Short mmCIF file of C-alpha atoms and ligand atoms in Angstrom, two decimals:
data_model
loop_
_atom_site.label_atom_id
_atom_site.label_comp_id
_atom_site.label_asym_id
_atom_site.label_seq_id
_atom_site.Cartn_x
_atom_site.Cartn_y
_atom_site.Cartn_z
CA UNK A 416 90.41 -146.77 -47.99
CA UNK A 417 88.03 -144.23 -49.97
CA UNK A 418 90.30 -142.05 -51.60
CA UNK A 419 87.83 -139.29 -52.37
CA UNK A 420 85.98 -136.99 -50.59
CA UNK A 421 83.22 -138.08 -52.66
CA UNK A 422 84.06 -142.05 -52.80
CA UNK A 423 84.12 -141.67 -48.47
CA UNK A 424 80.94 -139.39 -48.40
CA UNK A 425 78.99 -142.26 -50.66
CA UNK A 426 80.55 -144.24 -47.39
CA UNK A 427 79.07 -142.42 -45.53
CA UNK A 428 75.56 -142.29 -46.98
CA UNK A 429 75.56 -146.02 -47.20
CA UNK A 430 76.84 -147.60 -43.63
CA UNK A 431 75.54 -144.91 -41.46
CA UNK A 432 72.04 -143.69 -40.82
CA UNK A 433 70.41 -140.51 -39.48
CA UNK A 434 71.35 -139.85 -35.86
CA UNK A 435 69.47 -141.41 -33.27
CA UNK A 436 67.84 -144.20 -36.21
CA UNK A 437 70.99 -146.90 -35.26
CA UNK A 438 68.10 -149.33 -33.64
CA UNK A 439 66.25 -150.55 -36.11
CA UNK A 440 62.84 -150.34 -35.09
CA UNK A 441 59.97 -148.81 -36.37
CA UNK A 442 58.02 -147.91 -33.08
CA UNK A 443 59.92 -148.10 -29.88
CA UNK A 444 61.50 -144.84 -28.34
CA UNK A 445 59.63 -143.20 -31.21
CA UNK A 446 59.23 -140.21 -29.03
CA UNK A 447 62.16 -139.95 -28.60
CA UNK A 448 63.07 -139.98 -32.04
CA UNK A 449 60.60 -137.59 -32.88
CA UNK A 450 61.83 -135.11 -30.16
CA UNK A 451 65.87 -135.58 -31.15
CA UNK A 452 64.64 -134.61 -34.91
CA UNK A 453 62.60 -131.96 -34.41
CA UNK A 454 65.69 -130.52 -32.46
CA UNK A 455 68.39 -131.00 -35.19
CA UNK A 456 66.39 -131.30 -37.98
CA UNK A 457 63.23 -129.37 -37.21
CA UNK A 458 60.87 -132.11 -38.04
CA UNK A 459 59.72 -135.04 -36.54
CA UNK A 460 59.59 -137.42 -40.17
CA UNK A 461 61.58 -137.64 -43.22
CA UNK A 462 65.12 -136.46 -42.26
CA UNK A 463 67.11 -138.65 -44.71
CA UNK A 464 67.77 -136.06 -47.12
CA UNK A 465 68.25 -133.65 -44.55
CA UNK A 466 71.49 -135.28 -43.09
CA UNK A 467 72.28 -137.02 -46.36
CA UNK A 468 72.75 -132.84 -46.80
CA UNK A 469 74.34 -132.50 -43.63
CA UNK A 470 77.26 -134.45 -45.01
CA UNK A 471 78.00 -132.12 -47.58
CA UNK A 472 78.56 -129.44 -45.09
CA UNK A 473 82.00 -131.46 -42.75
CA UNK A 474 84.69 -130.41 -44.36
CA UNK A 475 83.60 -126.47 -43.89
CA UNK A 476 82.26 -127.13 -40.53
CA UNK A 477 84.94 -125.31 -37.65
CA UNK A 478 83.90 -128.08 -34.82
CA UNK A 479 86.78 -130.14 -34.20
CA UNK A 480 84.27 -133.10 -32.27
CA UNK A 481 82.39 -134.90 -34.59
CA UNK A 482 79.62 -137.22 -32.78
CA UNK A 483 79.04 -140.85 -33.54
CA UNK A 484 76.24 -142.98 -32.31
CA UNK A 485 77.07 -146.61 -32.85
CA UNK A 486 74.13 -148.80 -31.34
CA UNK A 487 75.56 -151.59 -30.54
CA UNK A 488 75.58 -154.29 -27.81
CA UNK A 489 76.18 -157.08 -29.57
CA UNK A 490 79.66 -157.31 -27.56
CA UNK A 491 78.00 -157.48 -24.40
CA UNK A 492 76.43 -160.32 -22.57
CA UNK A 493 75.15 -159.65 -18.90
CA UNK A 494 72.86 -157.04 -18.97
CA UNK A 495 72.22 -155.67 -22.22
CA UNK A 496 70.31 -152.24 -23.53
CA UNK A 497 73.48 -149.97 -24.57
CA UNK A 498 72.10 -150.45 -27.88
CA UNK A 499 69.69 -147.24 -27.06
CA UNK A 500 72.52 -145.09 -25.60
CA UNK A 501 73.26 -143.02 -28.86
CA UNK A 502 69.18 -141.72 -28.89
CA UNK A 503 69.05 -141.38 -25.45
CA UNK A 504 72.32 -139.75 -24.35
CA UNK A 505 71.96 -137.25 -27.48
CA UNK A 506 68.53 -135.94 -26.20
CA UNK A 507 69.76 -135.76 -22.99
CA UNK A 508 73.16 -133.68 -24.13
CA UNK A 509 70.30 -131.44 -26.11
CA UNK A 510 68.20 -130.52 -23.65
CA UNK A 511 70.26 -130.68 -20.83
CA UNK A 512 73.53 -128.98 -22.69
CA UNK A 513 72.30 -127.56 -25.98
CA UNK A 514 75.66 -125.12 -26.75
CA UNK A 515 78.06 -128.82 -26.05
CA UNK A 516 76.52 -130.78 -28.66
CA UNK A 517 78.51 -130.45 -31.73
CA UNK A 518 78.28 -131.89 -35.47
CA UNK A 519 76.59 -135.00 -35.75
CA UNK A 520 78.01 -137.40 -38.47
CA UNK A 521 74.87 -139.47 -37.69
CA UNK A 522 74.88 -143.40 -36.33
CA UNK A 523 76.26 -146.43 -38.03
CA UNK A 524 73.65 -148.88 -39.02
CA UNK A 525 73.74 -151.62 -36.81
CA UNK A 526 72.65 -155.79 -37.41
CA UNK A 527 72.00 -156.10 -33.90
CA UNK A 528 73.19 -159.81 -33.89
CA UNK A 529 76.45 -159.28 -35.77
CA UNK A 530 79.84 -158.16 -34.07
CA UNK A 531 82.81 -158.40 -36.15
CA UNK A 532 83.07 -159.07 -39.81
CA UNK A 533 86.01 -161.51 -39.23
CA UNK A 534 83.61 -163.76 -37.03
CA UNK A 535 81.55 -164.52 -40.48
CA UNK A 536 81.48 -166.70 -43.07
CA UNK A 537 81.07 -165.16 -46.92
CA UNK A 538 77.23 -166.86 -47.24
CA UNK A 539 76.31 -164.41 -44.08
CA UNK A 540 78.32 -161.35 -44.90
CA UNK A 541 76.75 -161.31 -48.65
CA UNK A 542 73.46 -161.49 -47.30
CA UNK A 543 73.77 -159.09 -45.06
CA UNK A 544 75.78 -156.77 -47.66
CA UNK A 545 72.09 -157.57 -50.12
CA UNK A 546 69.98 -156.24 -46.61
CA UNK A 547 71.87 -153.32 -45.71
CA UNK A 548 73.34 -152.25 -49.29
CA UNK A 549 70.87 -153.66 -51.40
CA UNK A 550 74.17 -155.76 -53.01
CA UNK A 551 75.83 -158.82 -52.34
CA UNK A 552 79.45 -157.71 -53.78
CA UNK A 553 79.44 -154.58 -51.83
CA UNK A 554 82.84 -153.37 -50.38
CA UNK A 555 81.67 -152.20 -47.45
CA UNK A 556 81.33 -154.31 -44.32
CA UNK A 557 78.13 -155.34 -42.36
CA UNK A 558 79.23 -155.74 -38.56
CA UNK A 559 79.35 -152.92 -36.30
CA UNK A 560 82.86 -152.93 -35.23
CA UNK A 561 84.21 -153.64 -38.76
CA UNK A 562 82.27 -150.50 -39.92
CA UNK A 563 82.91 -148.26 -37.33
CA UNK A 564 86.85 -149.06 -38.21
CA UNK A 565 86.39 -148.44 -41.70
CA UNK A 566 84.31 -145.32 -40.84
CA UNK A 567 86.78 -143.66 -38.27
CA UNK A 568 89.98 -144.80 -40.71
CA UNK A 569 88.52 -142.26 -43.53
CA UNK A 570 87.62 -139.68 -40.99
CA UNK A 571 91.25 -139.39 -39.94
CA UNK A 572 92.37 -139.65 -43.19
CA UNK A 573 90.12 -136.93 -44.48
CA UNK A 574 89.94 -134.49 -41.35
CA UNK A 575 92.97 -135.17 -39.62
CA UNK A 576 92.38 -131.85 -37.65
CA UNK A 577 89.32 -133.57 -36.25
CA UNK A 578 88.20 -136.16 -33.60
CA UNK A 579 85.36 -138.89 -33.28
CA UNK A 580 83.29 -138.51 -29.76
CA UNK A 581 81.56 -142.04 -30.18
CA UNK A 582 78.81 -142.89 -27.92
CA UNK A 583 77.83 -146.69 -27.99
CA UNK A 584 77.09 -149.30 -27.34
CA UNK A 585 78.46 -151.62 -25.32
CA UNK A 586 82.58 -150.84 -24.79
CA UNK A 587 83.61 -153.65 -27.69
CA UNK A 588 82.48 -150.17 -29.35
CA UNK A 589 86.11 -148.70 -28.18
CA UNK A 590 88.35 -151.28 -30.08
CA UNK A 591 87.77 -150.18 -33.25
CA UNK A 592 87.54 -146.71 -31.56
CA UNK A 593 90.82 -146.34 -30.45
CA UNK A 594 92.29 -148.44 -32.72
CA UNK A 595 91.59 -146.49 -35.55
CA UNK A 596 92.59 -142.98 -32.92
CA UNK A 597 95.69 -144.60 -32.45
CA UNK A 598 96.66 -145.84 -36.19
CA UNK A 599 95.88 -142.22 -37.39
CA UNK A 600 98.24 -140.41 -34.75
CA UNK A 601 101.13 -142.60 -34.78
CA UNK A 602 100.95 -141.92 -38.72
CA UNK A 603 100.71 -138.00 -37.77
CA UNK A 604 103.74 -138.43 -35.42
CA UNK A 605 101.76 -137.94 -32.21
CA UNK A 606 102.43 -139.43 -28.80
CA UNK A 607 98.81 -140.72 -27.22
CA UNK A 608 97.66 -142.03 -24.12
CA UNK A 609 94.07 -143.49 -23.30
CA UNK A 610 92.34 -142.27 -20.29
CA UNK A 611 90.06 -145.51 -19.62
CA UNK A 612 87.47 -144.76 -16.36
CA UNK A 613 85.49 -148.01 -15.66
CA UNK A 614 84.84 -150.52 -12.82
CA UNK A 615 86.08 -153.29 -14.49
CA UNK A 616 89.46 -153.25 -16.46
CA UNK A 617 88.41 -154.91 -19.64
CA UNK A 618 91.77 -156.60 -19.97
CA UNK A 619 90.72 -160.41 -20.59
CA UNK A 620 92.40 -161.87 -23.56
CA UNK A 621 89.17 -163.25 -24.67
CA UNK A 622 85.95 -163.98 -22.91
CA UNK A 623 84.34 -167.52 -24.38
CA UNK A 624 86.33 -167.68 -27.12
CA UNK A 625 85.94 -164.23 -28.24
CA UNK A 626 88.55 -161.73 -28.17
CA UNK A 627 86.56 -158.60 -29.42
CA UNK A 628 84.08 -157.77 -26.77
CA UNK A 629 83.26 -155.95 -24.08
CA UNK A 630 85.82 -157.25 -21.46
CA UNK A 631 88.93 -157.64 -23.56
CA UNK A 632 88.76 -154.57 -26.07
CA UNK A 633 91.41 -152.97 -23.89
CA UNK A 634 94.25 -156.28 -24.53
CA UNK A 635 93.60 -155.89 -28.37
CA UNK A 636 94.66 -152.36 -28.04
CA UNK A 637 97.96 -152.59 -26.36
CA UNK A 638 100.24 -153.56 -29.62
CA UNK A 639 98.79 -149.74 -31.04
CA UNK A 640 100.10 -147.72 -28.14
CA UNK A 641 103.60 -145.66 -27.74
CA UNK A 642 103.37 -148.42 -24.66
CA UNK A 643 101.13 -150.56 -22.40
CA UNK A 644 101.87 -147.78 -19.50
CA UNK A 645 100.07 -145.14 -21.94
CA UNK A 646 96.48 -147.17 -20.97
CA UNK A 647 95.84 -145.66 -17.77
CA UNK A 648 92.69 -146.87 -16.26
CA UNK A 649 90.57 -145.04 -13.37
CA UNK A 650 87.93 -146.43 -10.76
CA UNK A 651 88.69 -150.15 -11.33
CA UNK A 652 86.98 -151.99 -8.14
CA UNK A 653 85.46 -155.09 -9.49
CA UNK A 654 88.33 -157.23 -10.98
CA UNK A 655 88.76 -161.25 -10.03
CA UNK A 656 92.93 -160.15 -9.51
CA UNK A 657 94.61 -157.81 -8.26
CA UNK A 658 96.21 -154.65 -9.23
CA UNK A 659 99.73 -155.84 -9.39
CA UNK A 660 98.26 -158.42 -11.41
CA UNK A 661 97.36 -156.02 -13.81
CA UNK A 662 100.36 -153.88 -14.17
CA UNK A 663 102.59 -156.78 -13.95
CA UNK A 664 101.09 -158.43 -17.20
CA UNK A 665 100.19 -155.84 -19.32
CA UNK A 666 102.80 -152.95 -18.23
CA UNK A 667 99.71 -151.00 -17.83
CA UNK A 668 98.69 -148.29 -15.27
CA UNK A 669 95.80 -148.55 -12.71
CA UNK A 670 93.93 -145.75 -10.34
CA UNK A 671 91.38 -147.90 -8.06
CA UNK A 672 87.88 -146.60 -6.89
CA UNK A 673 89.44 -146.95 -3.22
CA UNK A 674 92.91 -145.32 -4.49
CA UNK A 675 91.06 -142.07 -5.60
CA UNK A 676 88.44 -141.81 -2.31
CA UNK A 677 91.88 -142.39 0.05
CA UNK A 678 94.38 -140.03 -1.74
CA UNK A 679 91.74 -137.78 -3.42
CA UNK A 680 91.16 -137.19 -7.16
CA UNK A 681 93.26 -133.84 -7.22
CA UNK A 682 96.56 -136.01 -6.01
CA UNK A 683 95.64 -138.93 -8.64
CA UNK A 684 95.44 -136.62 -11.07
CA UNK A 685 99.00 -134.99 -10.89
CA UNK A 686 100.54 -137.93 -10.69
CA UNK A 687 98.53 -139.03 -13.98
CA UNK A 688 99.98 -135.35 -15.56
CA UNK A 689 103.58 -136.05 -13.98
CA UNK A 690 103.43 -139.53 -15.84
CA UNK A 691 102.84 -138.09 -19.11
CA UNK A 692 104.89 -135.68 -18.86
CA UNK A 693 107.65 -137.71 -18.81
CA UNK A 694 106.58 -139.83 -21.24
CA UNK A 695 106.04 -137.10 -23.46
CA UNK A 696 102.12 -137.80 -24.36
CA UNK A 697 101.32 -135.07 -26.99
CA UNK A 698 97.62 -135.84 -26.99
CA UNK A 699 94.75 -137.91 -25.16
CA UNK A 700 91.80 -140.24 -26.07
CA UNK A 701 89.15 -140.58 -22.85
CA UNK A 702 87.44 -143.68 -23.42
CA UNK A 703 84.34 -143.23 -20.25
CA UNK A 704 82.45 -146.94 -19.25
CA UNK A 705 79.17 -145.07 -16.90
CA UNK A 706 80.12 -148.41 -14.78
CA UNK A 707 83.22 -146.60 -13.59
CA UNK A 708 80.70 -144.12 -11.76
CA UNK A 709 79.37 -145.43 -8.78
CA UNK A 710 75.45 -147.32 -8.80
CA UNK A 711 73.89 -144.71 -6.96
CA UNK A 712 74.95 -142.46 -10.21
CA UNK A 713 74.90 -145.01 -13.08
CA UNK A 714 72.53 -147.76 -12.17
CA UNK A 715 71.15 -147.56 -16.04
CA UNK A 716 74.25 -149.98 -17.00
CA UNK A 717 74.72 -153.35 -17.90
CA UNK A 718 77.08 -153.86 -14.44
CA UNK A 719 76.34 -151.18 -12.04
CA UNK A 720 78.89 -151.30 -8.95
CA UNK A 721 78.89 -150.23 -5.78
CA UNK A 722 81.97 -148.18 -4.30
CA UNK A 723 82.78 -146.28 -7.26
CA UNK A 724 83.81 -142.79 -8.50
CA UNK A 725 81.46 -139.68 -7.91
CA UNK A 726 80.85 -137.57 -10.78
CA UNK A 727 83.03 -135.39 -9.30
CA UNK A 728 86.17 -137.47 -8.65
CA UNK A 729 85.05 -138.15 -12.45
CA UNK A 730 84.94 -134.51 -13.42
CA UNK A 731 88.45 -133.69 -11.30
CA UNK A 732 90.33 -135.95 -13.22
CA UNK A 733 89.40 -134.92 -16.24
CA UNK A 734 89.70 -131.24 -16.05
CA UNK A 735 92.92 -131.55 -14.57
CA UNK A 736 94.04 -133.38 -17.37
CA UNK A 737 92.55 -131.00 -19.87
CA UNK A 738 94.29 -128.01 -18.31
CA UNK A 739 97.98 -130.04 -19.43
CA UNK A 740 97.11 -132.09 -22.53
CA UNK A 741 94.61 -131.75 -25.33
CA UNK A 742 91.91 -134.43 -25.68
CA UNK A 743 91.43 -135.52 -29.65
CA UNK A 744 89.32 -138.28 -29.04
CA UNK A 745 86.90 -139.47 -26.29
CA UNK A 746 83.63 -142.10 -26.35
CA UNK A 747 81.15 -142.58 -23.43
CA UNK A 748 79.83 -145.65 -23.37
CA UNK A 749 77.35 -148.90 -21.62
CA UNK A 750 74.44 -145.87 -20.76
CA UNK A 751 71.22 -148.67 -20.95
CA UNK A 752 68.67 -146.35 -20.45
CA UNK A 753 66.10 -148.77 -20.23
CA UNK A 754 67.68 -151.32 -17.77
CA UNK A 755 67.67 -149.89 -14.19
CA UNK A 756 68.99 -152.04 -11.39
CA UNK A 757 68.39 -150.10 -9.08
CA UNK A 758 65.51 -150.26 -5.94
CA UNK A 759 64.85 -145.76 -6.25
CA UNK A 760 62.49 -146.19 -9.26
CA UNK A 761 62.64 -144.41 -12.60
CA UNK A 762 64.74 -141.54 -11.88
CA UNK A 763 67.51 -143.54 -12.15
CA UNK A 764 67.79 -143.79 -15.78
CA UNK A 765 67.70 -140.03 -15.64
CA UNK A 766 70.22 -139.99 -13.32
CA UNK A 767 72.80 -142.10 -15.24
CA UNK A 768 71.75 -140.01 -18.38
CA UNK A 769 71.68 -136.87 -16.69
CA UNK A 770 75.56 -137.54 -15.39
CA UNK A 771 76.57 -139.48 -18.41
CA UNK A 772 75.62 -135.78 -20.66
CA UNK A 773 77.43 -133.84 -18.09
CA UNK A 774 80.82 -135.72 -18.74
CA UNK A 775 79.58 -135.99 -22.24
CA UNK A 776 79.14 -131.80 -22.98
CA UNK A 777 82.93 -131.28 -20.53
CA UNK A 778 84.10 -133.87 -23.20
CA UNK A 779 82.75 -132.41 -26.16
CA UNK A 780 83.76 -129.07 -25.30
CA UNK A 781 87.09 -129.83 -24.20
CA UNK A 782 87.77 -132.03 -27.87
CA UNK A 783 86.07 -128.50 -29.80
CA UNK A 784 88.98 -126.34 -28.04
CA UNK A 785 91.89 -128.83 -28.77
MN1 MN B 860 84.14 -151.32 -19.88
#
C-alpha cells in the first residue's frame, strides 16, 4: 500500500483517468463526453491537467462521497453495455441533480477484456503494465477489479472519514467494492451490513469456472462480514432455488420482489432496522443492481425482469434505513444505456438513467451527511 499522500496520488494519476474517459474510445459517446466536461471542467478538450489538478485538492475537500466510475463489463456475459454506465449515469446525475453530484476522483482505466489480475499469466500482465504505464515492471495492476481494490484500499487508508460511491460496470465491480469497504471498517472497529437490491442474488460460487463475476461477487464477500446475515438482499425474483435455499446455505437474509408488493416496503423496512439493531450494525454499504427495479423502469440492463421493485418501494427502503443508520459506502451498478430490451422505444434508456440518478443523488446525499 502507498504510504504517502504523494506515492497514492502518483496512484492515482497513473491507473485512473479523467471522469467519464474509462471506455477507451476515441469517437463514440463523444457528445457525451464533451457535454460531462464542459460541465465539470468547463471545456469540452484537454482536461488531463485539469483533474490531474483536481487531485491535489481531496484531502481539503468537506464531501464525504467521493465518485468512482469504473467501466467495466468484463464480468458480465448476457447482455453486455455497463461498460458506458459511469459517462452516462454522471450526465444524467448533472443535469438531472446538479447540487447531488459530489467530488469526482475520476474513472479507473479499464482493458476492456481483462477482469482480475490473478486470472493472468506474467507475459500478459507485463504487457499490459508497458500499454497502460508505459513499463513492464510497474507495481501497479492492469485488471479492473485488481485496480479498483488497490485504489479503494489507499482511499480508506488515506481518508478514512470518507466513502467510495462507485458506479460500474457490471456488479463483479462490487467485490472489490465492498471488499475493500469492509477490510477498512473492521480495521476502524465498525460493525457493517450490505444493503444488496437486485433481481438476482448473485450468490453462485462460481459461474464457468470463474468465481469473480457478476453472479457470484456476493459468495466471495461473505468471509469479510461481522456475518453472512449482515448481506441483506432486496427484490430477488429471478433465482433457479428458493429462498430457504438461500438463507439456509449462506446464513444470509432475503426480501423478495413479491415479499415487498404483499407486506409493503414500509413493513420490510422495519424489520430490516429491527435486525440491525440487534445486531448492532454501526454503519451501511448499499450496493444497487438497476435489475432489482422492475423492466418497465430499468429495461437499459443486461437482465431486465419483470415483477420487480418500483422506484418507490426502492426509495422507501432506503430512506427508512437512512433515518436509523448512516450509509458510508454505496455503488449503483449494470445501467447499459445503450442496450434497451424493451418494445416502448428510446425513452427507455432515459428511463433507467433517469431512475438510476434519482437513487444515485438520495445516495450521494445521504453518504455527504454521514
Ligand atoms: Mn447483480
Amino acid at each position: 500500500m502507498s504510504s504517502t499522500w504523494s506515492a497514492y496520488k502518483e496512484k492515482l494519476a497513473n491507473c485512473l483517468c479523467p471522469p467519464g474517459d474509462g471506455v477507451f474510445t476515441v469517437n463514440t459517446a463523444k457528445e457525451r463526453k464533451s457535454q460531462l466536461r464542459e460541465k465539470l471542467f468547463g471545456q469540452a478538450d484537454d482536461v488531463e491537467p485539469l483533474w490531474l489538478a483536481s487531485l491535489d485538492t481531496l484531502p481539503n475537500d468537506p464531501r464525504k462521497a467521493v465518485i468512482l466510475g469504473i467501466s467495466s463489463d468484463c464480468g458480465g456475459g448476457i447482455l453486455r453495455g455497463a461498460n458506458w454506465g459511469p459517462l452516462f449515469l454522471r450526465t444524467t446525475l448533472v443535469e438531472q441533480h446538479p447540487s447531488s453530484f459530489s467530488y469526482d476522483l475520476g474513472d479507473v482505466r479499464v482493458i476492456p477484456h481483462l477482469l482480475h489480475d490473478k486470472y493472468l499469466n506474467s507475459e500478459t500482465i507485463s504487457r499490459c503494465q508497458n500499454a497502460l504505464y508505459k513499463r513492464n515492471d510497474s507495481e501497479y495492476h492492469v485488471s479492473p477489479l485488481s485496480i479498483t481494490e488497490d485504489v479503494c484500499d489507499g482511499f480508506y487508508a488515506h481518508f478514512p472519514q470518507k466513502g467510495i460511491f462507485g458506479i460500474g460496470g457490471d456488479h463483479s465491480i462490487s467485490y472489490p467494492l465492498t471488499k475493500s469497504y469492509l477490510k477498512a471498517k473492521r480495521n476502524q472497529g465498525k460493525r457493517t451490513a450490505i444493503i444488496h437490491f437486485d433481481a438476482h442474488t448473485d450468490l453462485l460460487v462460481e459461474r464457468l469456472g470463474i468465481d469473480l463475476c457478476f453472479g457470484s461477487w456476493c459468495t466471495h464477500i461473505l468471509e469479510f462480514l461481522p456475518s453472512p446475515r449482515h448481506l441483506i438482499q432486496f427484490g430477488i425474483r429471478s433465482s433457479g432455488k428458493d429462498k430457504s435455499h438461500w438463507e439456509s446455505t449462506f446464513g444470509i437474509k432475503q426480501h423478495w420482489a413479491h415479499e415487498i408488493r404483499s407486506k409493503g416496503a414500509a413493513v420490510i423496512a422495519d424489520e430490516v432496522i429491527a435486525q440491525l439493531k440487534a445486531d448492532k450494525v454501526d454503519e451501511l454499504y448499499v450496493s444497487f443492481d438497476i435489475d432489482a427495479l422492475d423492466a418497465q423502469f430499468a429495461s437499459a440492463t443486461g437482465t431486465p425482469e419483470a415483477g420487480g421493485m418500483t422506484p418507490e418501494e426502492a426509495m422507501t427502503i432506503l430512506q427508512k434505513l437512512h433515518m436509523h443508520f448512516p450509509i458510508t459506502g454505496a455503488d449503483m451498478m449494470e445501467i447499459a444505456p445503450f442496450t434497451d430490451s424493451s418494445l416502448e422505444g428510446r425513452s427507455s434508456s432515459e428511463t433507467t438513467l433517469r431512475e438510476g440518478a434519482k437513487l444515485s443523488a438520495f445516495l450521494l446525499d445521504a453518504m455527504n451527511k454521514a
